[in-house]
Amino acid sequence: MTAGEPALSTDSAQTVSRPSPMDAKAWIGLIVILLAAFMELLDVSVVSVAIPAIQRDVDATYAQIQWTLAGYQLAFAAGMITGGRLGDIFGRKRMFITGVFAFVVASLLCGLAPSAGLLVLFRVIQGLAAAAMFPQVLAIMHVSFPEEKRAAVFGAFGAMASLAGIAGPLLGGVLVDANIFGWGWRTIFLINLPVGVIALALAPSLVKESRSSERVKLDLSGALLVTAAVVLLVYPVIQGRDAGWPAWTWISMVASLPVFALFAWWQHARKRGGGTPLVELRLFLQRSFSVGLVVSLLFWTAIASVFLVLTIFLQAGWNYTPLHAGLTFLPLAGASVIGSGIAVPLAPKIGRVVVQIGCLICIAGIVWLMVTVHGQTTSLTTWKLTPSFVVFGIGLGMLIATLNDLILTGVRGDDAGSATGVLNTAGQVAGAVGVAVIGLIFFGQLANRSDEATAAGVPKLRHELQVAGLPAPAIDGVVTGFRTCYHDIAHAKDPTQTPASCRQMSGGTDPQAARIVTGAVNKVRPEVQRRDFIDSLVPSMYYQIAVFAGTFLLVFFLPRRTSGEMHGH
């Protein structure tokens, strides 16, 4: 630390000592906070697998199901800047433990929820708890380890984040299918209890306390303004597609801009008046942080969206079960851990180049995936997808392991909570925006290409019906009904509902004819569906390539090295 940098204070108002390389306690403490972070990140994706079971069990409407997902996301994104600053004020370990405790309680309430309405409420509480806990993870890592060890620390975080993203659907599929004790979907929330209890038991003795040594007070007005701005932006982005992008979604997003501007003005005014802003403005004077924030925004728009599209592609397009889809992603998760391991020794030597290499490898993996799926309508196995997933996973691991360390280069210990709160919020907002953008592209492609895919399947459908002996007028009626049915499926906002046109397709025929029609349609429809999904996936991947290419170029504006040359250490 430089002489001009204030020391990080502890509960006893003493400076936090840096752990020695062999400080086993510090490394075990790292495992504890990563375990809690894994629990939180797991909850982002694990719920999506259980949607059908939740809908049946608590008689939830489609809107309530959407809010079960969106309520958590919204609360998490809106609360992290405030959560990070609370760590600076009251102590990062204290806020971490408080957040974990609240998260465990909220998880228990979610698992016991008797109705869809209460489940939505408890998910919002769970998101707020995550917002209090998660920013402390990066902040504790940043202030508790010496600069020469940070590459390894952030590499471990990157590996954990990659594993959590993949493990969510896999674990969710296992738990729902296993139906442990007859609890069904409720176990996806109850599984958080033992993990949280372990973290709560070990954190007090293994995680070091730190807070800003400056006299910092919570900027309540700033907290309200930034929360309102994030909600105005993220809520319509999350709900836009399902709502059909009505005028209010655009009005809300536009309205977020002056609220963000008002927040920025208030932060300046509070600083000039001698108060403490919610977000330390000096952060944005550092090129590593300001440019890194833009890089992070761009990067996370790709990551959140690519996993969403691939999950839908496998489950809805190729009828993979959640468990099968999760197992298919498993090599990607393992490869990301390998990528993180590759990045750790390289980051102190070549710094930002590691991120750029990761971008190029991710692009190579996506191109390989596009080549693999092109023209496949009958057989797309896990083994065929594995090579491209492994390549993509290695690049992803290198990116995640290095990027946060580069962005936080130069951030003072006093500002760690504020910085990580802003950084994590940016990631959540970017993820929501990325999902919305890829949703417009991918679902738009599905709708636009549905008639073409159906036309390609009509000759086979006619042949099946002719072989079964159905008369020509009846065949024409079935073909027309099939075209209408698949068109309505591809354009549906609620994918859980069967369009009326599909239920009526064989209406008016005798039972034997109905069986013939059903058998023929069941043979042809999967092939049509696969063709539509493949034809839609390939152009959607161009968006991912463009984002990774943009990230590659922006990284040139980041510092050449990671925390090995950090200011103040």
Coordinates of C-alpha atoms in Angstrom, one line a residue:
M1 CA 0.0 0.0 0.0
T2 CA 1.1 3.5 -0.7
A3 CA 1.5 6.0 2.2
G4 CA -1.4 8.0 0.9
E5 CA -3.9 5.2 0.9
P6 CA -6.0 4.7 4.1
A7 CA -5.7 1.4 5.8
L8 CA -8.7 -1.0 5.7
S9 CA -10.3 -1.1 9.1
T10 CA -11.5 -4.1 11.0
D11 CA -13.9 -4.5 13.9
S12 CA -11.1 -3.4 16.2
A13 CA -10.2 -0.5 13.9
Q14 CA -6.9 -2.1 13.0
T15 CA -5.4 -2.6 9.5
V16 CA -6.3 -5.8 7.8
S17 CA -3.1 -7.9 7.4
R18 CA -2.3 -9.4 4.1
P19 CA -2.2 -13.2 4.2
S20 CA 1.0 -14.9 3.5
P21 CA 1.2 -17.3 0.6
M22 CA 0.9 -20.2 3.0
D23 CA -2.0 -18.7 5.0
A24 CA -4.3 -21.7 4.9
K25 CA -7.0 -19.8 6.9
A26 CA -7.3 -17.2 4.1
W27 CA -7.6 -19.9 1.4
I28 CA -10.2 -21.8 3.4
G29 CA -12.1 -18.6 3.9
L30 CA -12.0 -18.1 0.1
I31 CA -13.6 -21.5 -0.3
V32 CA -16.4 -20.5 2.1
I33 CA -17.3 -17.3 0.2
L34 CA -17.1 -19.1 -3.1
L35 CA -19.4 -21.8 -1.8
A36 CA -22.0 -19.1 -0.8
A37 CA -21.5 -17.4 -4.2
F38 CA -22.0 -20.7 -5.9
M39 CA -25.3 -21.2 -4.0
E40 CA -26.5 -17.7 -5.2
L41 CA -25.5 -18.1 -8.8
L42 CA -27.0 -21.6 -8.9
D43 CA -30.4 -20.1 -8.0
V44 CA -30.3 -17.9 -11.0
S45 CA -30.7 -20.9 -13.4
V46 CA -31.9 -23.8 -11.3
V47 CA -35.5 -22.5 -11.2
S48 CA -36.1 -22.5 -14.9
V49 CA -35.9 -26.3 -15.0
A50 CA -38.7 -26.7 -12.4
I51 CA -41.2 -24.3 -14.1
P52 CA -43.6 -27.0 -15.4
A53 CA -43.6 -28.7 -11.9
I54 CA -44.2 -25.4 -10.1
Q55 CA -47.0 -24.5 -12.5
R56 CA -48.8 -27.7 -11.9
D57 CA -48.3 -27.9 -8.1
V58 CA -49.4 -24.3 -7.1
D59 CA -51.6 -23.7 -10.1
A60 CA -49.5 -20.8 -11.2
T61 CA -50.4 -18.6 -14.1
Y62 CA -47.8 -18.0 -16.8
A63 CA -47.5 -14.4 -15.6
Q64 CA -46.7 -15.7 -12.0
I65 CA -44.2 -18.1 -13.4
Q66 CA -42.5 -15.3 -15.2
W67 CA -42.4 -13.2 -12.0
T68 CA -40.9 -16.1 -10.1
L69 CA -37.9 -15.7 -12.5
A70 CA -38.0 -11.9 -13.1
G71 CA -38.7 -10.9 -9.4
Y72 CA -35.5 -12.5 -8.3
Q73 CA -33.5 -11.0 -11.2
L74 CA -35.0 -7.5 -10.7
A75 CA -34.4 -7.4 -6.9
F76 CA -30.9 -8.8 -7.4
A77 CA -29.9 -6.2 -10.0
A78 CA -31.6 -3.2 -8.3
G79 CA -30.0 -3.9 -4.9
M80 CA -26.4 -4.6 -5.6
I81 CA -25.0 -1.1 -5.7
T82 CA -26.5 -0.4 -2.4
G83 CA -25.4 -3.8 -1.1
G84 CA -21.8 -3.1 -2.1
R85 CA -21.8 0.2 -0.4
L86 CA -23.3 -1.2 2.8
G87 CA -20.2 -3.5 2.9
D88 CA -17.9 -0.5 2.8
I89 CA -19.9 1.1 5.7
F90 CA -20.7 -1.8 8.1
G91 CA -18.1 -4.3 7.1
R92 CA -17.9 -6.7 4.2
K93 CA -17.8 -9.9 6.3
R94 CA -20.8 -8.6 8.4
M95 CA -22.9 -7.9 5.2
F96 CA -21.8 -11.2 3.7
I97 CA -23.0 -13.1 6.7
T98 CA -26.2 -11.1 6.9
G99 CA -26.9 -11.7 3.2
V100 CA -26.3 -15.4 3.5
F101 CA -28.6 -15.7 6.5
A102 CA -31.4 -13.8 4.7
F103 CA -30.8 -15.9 1.6
V104 CA -31.1 -19.1 3.6
V105 CA -34.3 -18.0 5.3
A106 CA -35.8 -16.8 1.9
S107 CA -34.9 -20.2 0.3
L108 CA -36.7 -22.0 3.1
L109 CA -39.8 -19.8 2.6
C110 CA -39.7 -20.4 -1.2
G111 CA -39.5 -24.2 -0.5
L112 CA -42.5 -24.0 1.8
A113 CA -44.5 -21.5 -0.3
P114 CA -48.2 -22.7 -0.4
S115 CA -49.2 -20.4 -3.3
A116 CA -47.7 -18.9 -6.4
G117 CA -48.2 -15.4 -5.1
L118 CA -46.2 -16.1 -1.9
L119 CA -43.5 -17.8 -4.0
V120 CA -43.1 -14.7 -6.1
L121 CA -42.8 -12.6 -2.9
F122 CA -40.2 -14.9 -1.3
R123 CA -38.2 -14.9 -4.6
V124 CA -38.0 -11.1 -4.5
I125 CA -36.8 -11.3 -0.9
Q126 CA -34.3 -13.9 -2.0
G127 CA -33.0 -11.6 -4.7
L128 CA -32.6 -8.7 -2.2
A129 CA -30.6 -11.1 0.1
A130 CA -28.4 -12.0 -2.8
A131 CA -27.8 -8.3 -3.6
A132 CA -26.6 -7.8 0.0
M133 CA -24.3 -10.8 -0.1
F134 CA -22.9 -11.2 -3.6
P135 CA -21.0 -7.8 -3.9
Q136 CA -19.1 -8.7 -0.8
V137 CA -17.6 -11.7 -2.5
L138 CA -15.4 -9.8 -5.0
A139 CA -14.7 -7.1 -2.4
I140 CA -13.4 -9.5 0.2
M141 CA -11.3 -11.2 -2.5
H142 CA -9.9 -7.9 -3.6
V143 CA -8.9 -6.6 -0.2
S144 CA -7.9 -9.9 1.5
F145 CA -5.3 -11.2 -0.8
P146 CA -1.9 -9.8 -1.9
E147 CA -1.6 -8.7 -5.5
E148 CA 0.6 -11.7 -6.5
K149 CA -2.2 -14.1 -5.5
R150 CA -5.1 -12.3 -7.0
A151 CA -4.8 -14.0 -10.4
A152 CA -5.3 -17.4 -8.7
V153 CA -8.1 -16.0 -6.5
F154 CA -10.1 -14.5 -9.4
G155 CA -9.3 -17.6 -11.4
A156 CA -11.0 -19.7 -8.7
F157 CA -14.0 -17.3 -8.9
G158 CA -14.2 -17.7 -12.6
A159 CA -14.2 -21.5 -12.4
M160 CA -16.9 -21.3 -9.8
A161 CA -19.1 -19.0 -11.8
S162 CA -18.8 -21.2 -14.9
L163 CA -19.6 -24.3 -12.9
A164 CA -22.6 -22.6 -11.3
G165 CA -24.1 -21.5 -14.6
I166 CA -23.9 -25.1 -16.0
A167 CA -24.8 -26.9 -12.8
G168 CA -28.1 -25.1 -12.3
P169 CA -30.1 -26.8 -15.0
L170 CA -28.3 -30.1 -14.3
L171 CA -28.9 -30.1 -10.5
G172 CA -32.5 -28.8 -11.1
G173 CA -33.2 -31.7 -13.4
V174 CA -31.8 -34.2 -11.0
L175 CA -33.7 -32.9 -8.0
V176 CA -37.1 -32.6 -9.8
D177 CA -36.8 -36.0 -11.4
A178 CA -35.7 -37.6 -8.1
N179 CA -38.7 -36.1 -6.2
I180 CA -36.9 -36.6 -2.9
F181 CA -39.3 -37.3 0.0
G182 CA -42.1 -36.4 -2.4
W183 CA -41.1 -32.7 -2.2
G184 CA -40.7 -32.3 -6.0
W185 CA -39.6 -28.9 -7.1
R186 CA -39.3 -27.6 -3.6
T187 CA -35.9 -29.3 -3.2
I188 CA -34.3 -26.8 -5.6
F189 CA -34.8 -24.2 -2.9
L190 CA -34.3 -26.4 0.1
I191 CA -30.9 -27.5 -1.2
N192 CA -29.6 -24.1 -0.3
L193 CA -30.1 -24.7 3.4
P194 CA -27.2 -27.0 4.1
V195 CA -24.9 -24.9 1.9
G196 CA -25.9 -21.7 3.6
V197 CA -25.6 -23.2 7.1
I198 CA -22.0 -24.4 6.3
A199 CA -21.1 -20.9 5.1
L200 CA -22.7 -19.3 8.2
A201 CA -20.8 -21.6 10.5
L202 CA -17.4 -21.1 9.0
A203 CA -17.4 -17.5 7.8
P204 CA -17.2 -15.8 11.2
S205 CA -13.8 -17.4 12.0
L206 CA -12.3 -17.8 8.5
V207 CA -13.3 -14.6 6.6
K208 CA -11.4 -11.4 7.6
E209 CA -13.4 -8.3 8.3
S210 CA -12.8 -5.1 6.3
R211 CA -14.5 -1.8 5.7
S212 CA -13.7 1.6 4.4
S213 CA -11.4 3.5 6.8
E214 CA -13.2 6.8 5.8
R215 CA -16.3 8.0 7.6
V216 CA -19.0 6.8 5.2
K217 CA -22.7 7.2 5.6
L218 CA -25.3 5.5 3.4
D219 CA -26.7 7.8 0.8
L220 CA -30.4 6.9 1.0
S221 CA -31.5 9.3 -1.7
G222 CA -28.9 7.9 -4.0
A223 CA -29.9 4.4 -3.2
L224 CA -33.5 5.2 -4.0
L225 CA -32.6 6.9 -7.3
V226 CA -30.3 4.2 -8.6
T227 CA -32.8 1.5 -7.6
A228 CA -35.6 3.3 -9.4
A229 CA -33.3 3.8 -12.5
V230 CA -32.3 0.1 -12.6
V231 CA -36.0 -1.0 -12.2
L232 CA -37.2 1.3 -14.9
L233 CA -34.5 -0.2 -17.3
V234 CA -34.5 -3.8 -16.3
Y235 CA -38.2 -4.5 -15.7
P236 CA -39.3 -3.8 -19.3
V237 CA -36.3 -5.5 -20.7
I238 CA -37.2 -8.7 -18.8
Q239 CA -41.0 -8.5 -19.5
G240 CA -40.9 -6.9 -23.0
R241 CA -41.1 -10.0 -25.2
D242 CA -43.8 -11.7 -23.3
A243 CA -45.8 -8.4 -23.2
G244 CA -45.3 -7.9 -26.9
W245 CA -43.2 -4.8 -26.4
P246 CA -46.0 -2.4 -25.8
A247 CA -45.5 1.4 -25.5
W248 CA -45.0 1.3 -21.7
T249 CA -41.9 -0.8 -22.1
W250 CA -40.2 1.7 -24.3
I251 CA -41.4 4.6 -22.2
S252 CA -40.0 3.0 -19.1
M253 CA -36.6 2.3 -20.7
V254 CA -36.3 5.9 -22.0
A255 CA -37.4 7.2 -18.5
S256 CA -34.5 5.4 -16.9
L257 CA -32.0 7.7 -18.7
P258 CA -33.0 10.9 -16.9
V259 CA -33.2 9.1 -13.6
F260 CA -29.7 7.8 -14.1
A261 CA -28.6 11.3 -15.0
L262 CA -30.3 12.6 -11.9
F263 CA -28.5 10.0 -9.8
A264 CA -25.1 11.0 -11.3
W265 CA -25.9 14.7 -10.6
W266 CA -26.8 13.9 -7.0
Q267 CA -23.6 11.9 -6.5
H268 CA -21.6 15.0 -7.6
A269 CA -23.7 17.3 -5.5
R270 CA -23.3 15.1 -2.4
K271 CA -19.6 14.9 -2.9
R272 CA -19.3 18.7 -3.3
G273 CA -21.3 19.2 -0.1
G274 CA -18.9 17.1 1.9
G275 CA -21.2 14.0 2.0
T276 CA -20.5 10.4 1.0
P277 CA -21.9 9.4 -2.4
L278 CA -23.4 5.9 -2.9
V279 CA -20.9 5.4 -5.8
E280 CA -17.4 6.8 -5.4
L281 CA -17.0 9.0 -8.4
R282 CA -13.2 8.7 -8.3
L283 CA -13.7 5.1 -9.6
F284 CA -14.6 6.5 -13.0
L285 CA -11.4 8.5 -13.3
Q286 CA -9.5 5.2 -13.5
R287 CA -9.3 3.9 -17.0
S288 CA -9.2 0.3 -15.9
F289 CA -12.6 0.6 -14.1
S290 CA -14.5 2.9 -16.5
V291 CA -13.4 1.1 -19.7
G292 CA -13.7 -2.2 -17.9
L293 CA -17.3 -1.5 -17.0
V294 CA -18.1 -1.1 -20.7
V295 CA -16.2 -4.3 -21.5
S296 CA -18.1 -6.1 -18.7
L297 CA -21.5 -4.8 -20.0
L298 CA -20.7 -6.1 -23.5
F299 CA -19.3 -9.4 -22.3
W300 CA -22.3 -10.3 -20.1
T301 CA -24.8 -9.6 -22.9
A302 CA -23.2 -12.5 -24.7
I303 CA -22.9 -15.0 -21.8
A304 CA -26.4 -14.7 -20.5
S305 CA -28.0 -14.9 -23.9
V306 CA -25.9 -17.8 -25.4
F307 CA -26.8 -20.1 -22.5
L308 CA -30.5 -19.2 -22.8
V309 CA -30.6 -19.9 -26.5
L310 CA -28.7 -23.1 -26.3
T311 CA -30.9 -24.4 -23.5
I312 CA -34.1 -23.6 -25.5
F313 CA -32.5 -25.1 -28.6
L314 CA -31.8 -28.4 -26.9
Q315 CA -34.9 -28.7 -24.8
A316 CA -37.6 -27.2 -27.0
G317 CA -36.0 -27.8 -30.4
W318 CA -34.6 -31.3 -29.8
N319 CA -36.7 -32.4 -26.9
Y320 CA -33.8 -33.0 -24.5
T321 CA -34.9 -33.5 -20.9
P322 CA -33.5 -30.9 -18.4
L323 CA -31.2 -33.6 -17.1
H324 CA -30.0 -34.5 -20.6
A325 CA -29.4 -30.9 -21.5
G326 CA -27.5 -30.4 -18.2
L327 CA -25.3 -33.4 -19.0
T328 CA -24.7 -32.0 -22.5
F329 CA -23.4 -28.8 -20.9
L330 CA -21.2 -30.6 -18.5
P331 CA -18.1 -30.8 -20.8
L332 CA -18.4 -27.0 -21.3
A333 CA -18.3 -26.5 -17.5
G334 CA -15.3 -28.8 -17.2
A335 CA -13.5 -27.0 -20.0
S336 CA -14.2 -23.6 -18.4
V337 CA -12.4 -24.8 -15.3
I338 CA -9.4 -25.8 -17.5
G339 CA -9.6 -22.4 -19.1
S340 CA -9.4 -20.7 -15.7
G341 CA -6.4 -22.9 -14.8
I342 CA -4.7 -21.9 -18.0
A343 CA -5.4 -18.2 -17.4
V344 CA -4.1 -18.1 -13.8
P345 CA -0.3 -18.3 -14.6
L346 CA -0.7 -16.3 -17.8
A347 CA -2.6 -13.3 -16.4
P348 CA 0.4 -11.8 -14.4
K349 CA 2.6 -12.1 -17.5
I350 CA 0.4 -11.0 -20.4
G351 CA -2.6 -9.5 -18.6
R352 CA -5.3 -8.3 -21.0
V353 CA -4.0 -10.6 -23.8
V354 CA -5.5 -13.5 -21.8
V355 CA -8.9 -12.0 -22.2
Q356 CA -8.4 -11.4 -25.9
I357 CA -7.2 -15.0 -26.4
G358 CA -10.4 -16.1 -24.5
C359 CA -12.5 -14.0 -26.9
L360 CA -11.0 -15.6 -30.0
I361 CA -11.4 -19.1 -28.6
C362 CA -15.0 -18.4 -27.7
I363 CA -15.6 -17.2 -31.3
A364 CA -13.9 -20.4 -32.6
G365 CA -16.2 -22.5 -30.4
I366 CA -19.3 -20.7 -31.7
V367 CA -18.3 -21.2 -35.3
W368 CA -17.6 -24.8 -34.7
L369 CA -21.1 -25.1 -33.1
M370 CA -22.7 -23.5 -36.2
V371 CA -20.9 -25.9 -38.5
T372 CA -21.9 -28.9 -36.3
V373 CA -25.7 -28.1 -36.2
H374 CA -26.0 -26.9 -39.8
G375 CA -28.3 -29.3 -41.8
Q376 CA -28.9 -31.6 -38.8
T377 CA -32.6 -32.6 -38.6
T378 CA -32.4 -36.3 -37.5
S379 CA -29.4 -36.7 -35.2
L380 CA -27.7 -34.2 -32.9
T381 CA -26.2 -36.1 -30.0
T382 CA -24.3 -34.8 -27.0
W383 CA -21.1 -36.3 -28.4
K384 CA -21.5 -34.2 -31.6
L385 CA -21.9 -31.0 -29.6
T386 CA -19.1 -31.7 -27.1
P387 CA -16.0 -30.6 -29.2
S388 CA -17.5 -27.1 -29.9
F389 CA -18.7 -26.8 -26.2
V390 CA -15.2 -27.7 -24.9
V391 CA -13.6 -25.1 -27.1
F392 CA -16.1 -22.4 -26.1
G393 CA -15.7 -23.4 -22.4
I394 CA -12.0 -23.0 -22.4
G395 CA -12.3 -19.5 -23.9
L396 CA -15.1 -18.6 -21.4
G397 CA -13.0 -19.8 -18.4
M398 CA -10.0 -17.7 -19.5
L399 CA -12.3 -14.6 -19.9
I400 CA -14.1 -14.9 -16.5
A401 CA -10.9 -15.7 -14.6
T402 CA -9.1 -12.6 -15.8
L403 CA -11.6 -9.9 -16.6
N404 CA -12.7 -8.9 -13.1
D405 CA -9.1 -8.7 -11.9
L406 CA -8.3 -6.4 -14.8
I407 CA -11.3 -4.2 -14.1
L408 CA -10.5 -3.8 -10.4
T409 CA -6.9 -3.0 -11.1
G410 CA -6.2 0.3 -9.3
V411 CA -9.4 0.3 -7.1
R412 CA -8.5 1.3 -3.5
G413 CA -9.5 -1.0 -0.7
D414 CA -11.8 1.7 0.7
D415 CA -13.8 1.6 -2.5
A416 CA -14.0 -2.1 -3.0
G417 CA -17.6 -2.5 -2.0
S418 CA -18.8 0.4 -4.2
A419 CA -16.7 -0.9 -7.2
T420 CA -17.9 -4.5 -7.0
G421 CA -21.5 -3.3 -6.4
V422 CA -21.4 -1.3 -9.6
L423 CA -19.6 -4.1 -11.5
N424 CA -22.1 -6.7 -10.5
T425 CA -25.0 -4.5 -11.2
A426 CA -23.6 -3.9 -14.7
G427 CA -23.4 -7.6 -15.2
Q428 CA -27.0 -8.2 -14.2
V429 CA -28.3 -5.3 -16.4
A430 CA -26.2 -6.5 -19.3
G431 CA -27.5 -10.1 -18.9
A432 CA -31.1 -8.9 -19.0
V433 CA -30.4 -6.8 -22.0
G434 CA -28.6 -9.6 -23.8
V435 CA -31.4 -12.0 -23.1
A436 CA -33.9 -9.5 -24.5
V437 CA -31.8 -8.8 -27.6
I438 CA -31.2 -12.5 -28.4
G439 CA -34.9 -13.2 -27.6
L440 CA -35.8 -10.7 -30.3
I441 CA -33.4 -12.3 -32.8
F442 CA -33.9 -16.0 -32.0
F443 CA -37.7 -16.0 -31.4
G444 CA -38.1 -13.7 -34.4
Q445 CA -36.1 -16.1 -36.5
L446 CA -38.2 -19.0 -35.2
A447 CA -41.4 -17.2 -36.2
N448 CA -40.1 -15.9 -39.6
R449 CA -38.7 -19.3 -40.6
S450 CA -41.6 -21.5 -39.4
D451 CA -43.5 -21.5 -42.7
E452 CA -40.3 -22.4 -44.6
A453 CA -39.6 -25.3 -42.2
T454 CA -43.2 -26.5 -42.4
A455 CA -43.1 -26.4 -46.2
A456 CA -40.1 -28.7 -46.1
G457 CA -42.0 -31.2 -44.0
V458 CA -45.3 -31.2 -46.0
P459 CA -44.2 -33.7 -48.7
K460 CA -43.3 -36.3 -46.0
L461 CA -46.6 -35.6 -44.2
R462 CA -48.5 -36.1 -47.4
H463 CA -46.6 -39.3 -48.1
E464 CA -47.4 -40.7 -44.6
L465 CA -51.1 -39.9 -45.0
Q466 CA -51.3 -41.4 -48.5
V467 CA -49.6 -44.6 -47.4
A468 CA -52.1 -44.9 -44.5
G469 CA -55.0 -44.6 -47.0
L470 CA -56.4 -41.2 -46.1
P471 CA -58.4 -39.7 -49.0
A472 CA -57.0 -36.6 -50.8
P473 CA -59.5 -34.0 -49.5
A474 CA -58.8 -35.1 -45.9
I475 CA -55.0 -35.0 -46.6
D476 CA -55.4 -31.4 -47.9
G477 CA -57.3 -30.5 -44.7
V478 CA -54.6 -32.1 -42.4
V479 CA -51.8 -30.3 -44.3
T480 CA -53.6 -26.9 -43.9
G481 CA -54.2 -27.6 -40.2
F482 CA -50.5 -28.7 -39.7
R483 CA -49.3 -25.5 -41.3
T484 CA -51.6 -23.4 -39.1
C485 CA -50.7 -25.3 -36.0
Y486 CA -46.9 -25.0 -36.4
H487 CA -47.2 -21.3 -37.4
D488 CA -49.2 -20.6 -34.2
I489 CA -46.6 -22.5 -32.1
A490 CA -43.7 -20.6 -33.6
H491 CA -45.5 -17.2 -32.9
A492 CA -46.8 -18.0 -29.4
K493 CA -45.8 -15.8 -26.5
D494 CA -46.6 -18.5 -24.0
P495 CA -44.7 -21.7 -25.0
T496 CA -46.4 -23.7 -22.2
Q497 CA -49.8 -23.6 -24.0
T498 CA -50.9 -25.7 -27.0
P499 CA -52.5 -23.4 -29.6
A500 CA -56.2 -24.1 -30.3
S501 CA -55.3 -24.8 -34.0
C502 CA -53.3 -27.8 -32.9
R503 CA -56.0 -29.3 -30.8
Q504 CA -58.5 -29.0 -33.6
M505 CA -56.2 -30.3 -36.4
S506 CA -57.8 -33.8 -36.5
G507 CA -61.3 -32.7 -35.5
G508 CA -64.2 -33.9 -37.5
T509 CA -62.5 -37.2 -38.4
D510 CA -63.5 -40.7 -37.2
P511 CA -61.3 -42.3 -34.5
Q512 CA -59.3 -44.4 -37.0
A513 CA -58.6 -41.4 -39.2
A514 CA -57.6 -39.4 -36.1
R515 CA -55.1 -42.1 -35.1
I516 CA -53.6 -42.0 -38.6
V517 CA -53.4 -38.2 -38.6
T518 CA -51.8 -38.2 -35.1
G519 CA -49.2 -40.8 -36.1
A520 CA -48.2 -39.0 -39.3
V521 CA -48.0 -35.6 -37.6
N522 CA -45.9 -37.1 -34.7
K523 CA -43.4 -38.4 -37.3
V524 CA -43.1 -35.2 -39.2
R525 CA -43.4 -32.5 -36.6
P526 CA -40.1 -33.2 -34.7
E527 CA -38.2 -32.9 -38.0
V528 CA -39.9 -29.6 -38.9
Q529 CA -39.3 -28.3 -35.4
R530 CA -35.6 -29.2 -35.5
R531 CA -35.2 -27.6 -38.9
D532 CA -36.8 -24.4 -37.7
F533 CA -34.6 -24.3 -34.5
I534 CA -31.4 -25.0 -36.5
D535 CA -32.2 -22.4 -39.1
S536 CA -32.9 -19.9 -36.3
L537 CA -29.9 -20.8 -34.1
V538 CA -27.2 -20.2 -36.8
P539 CA -28.0 -16.6 -37.5
S540 CA -28.5 -15.9 -33.8
M541 CA -24.9 -17.0 -33.2
Y542 CA -23.7 -14.1 -35.4
Y543 CA -24.8 -11.8 -32.6
Q544 CA -22.6 -13.7 -30.2
I545 CA -19.6 -13.5 -32.5
A546 CA -20.1 -9.8 -32.9
V547 CA -20.2 -9.3 -29.1
F548 CA -17.1 -11.3 -28.5
A549 CA -15.3 -9.4 -31.4
G550 CA -16.4 -6.1 -29.8
T551 CA -15.1 -7.3 -26.4
F552 CA -11.8 -8.3 -28.0
L553 CA -11.3 -4.7 -29.4
L554 CA -12.4 -2.9 -26.3
V555 CA -9.9 -4.9 -24.2
F556 CA -7.1 -2.9 -25.9
F557 CA -8.1 0.0 -23.8
L558 CA -7.7 -1.9 -20.5
P559 CA -4.4 -2.0 -18.6
R560 CA -1.8 -4.4 -20.0
R561 CA -1.4 -6.1 -16.6
T562 CA -3.7 -7.4 -13.9
S563 CA -3.3 -6.6 -10.2
G564 CA 0.5 -7.2 -10.2
E565 CA 0.9 -3.5 -11.0
M566 CA -2.1 -2.2 -9.0
H567 CA -1.9 1.3 -7.6
G568 CA -1.7 1.5 -3.9
H569 CA -0.3 -2.0 -3.2

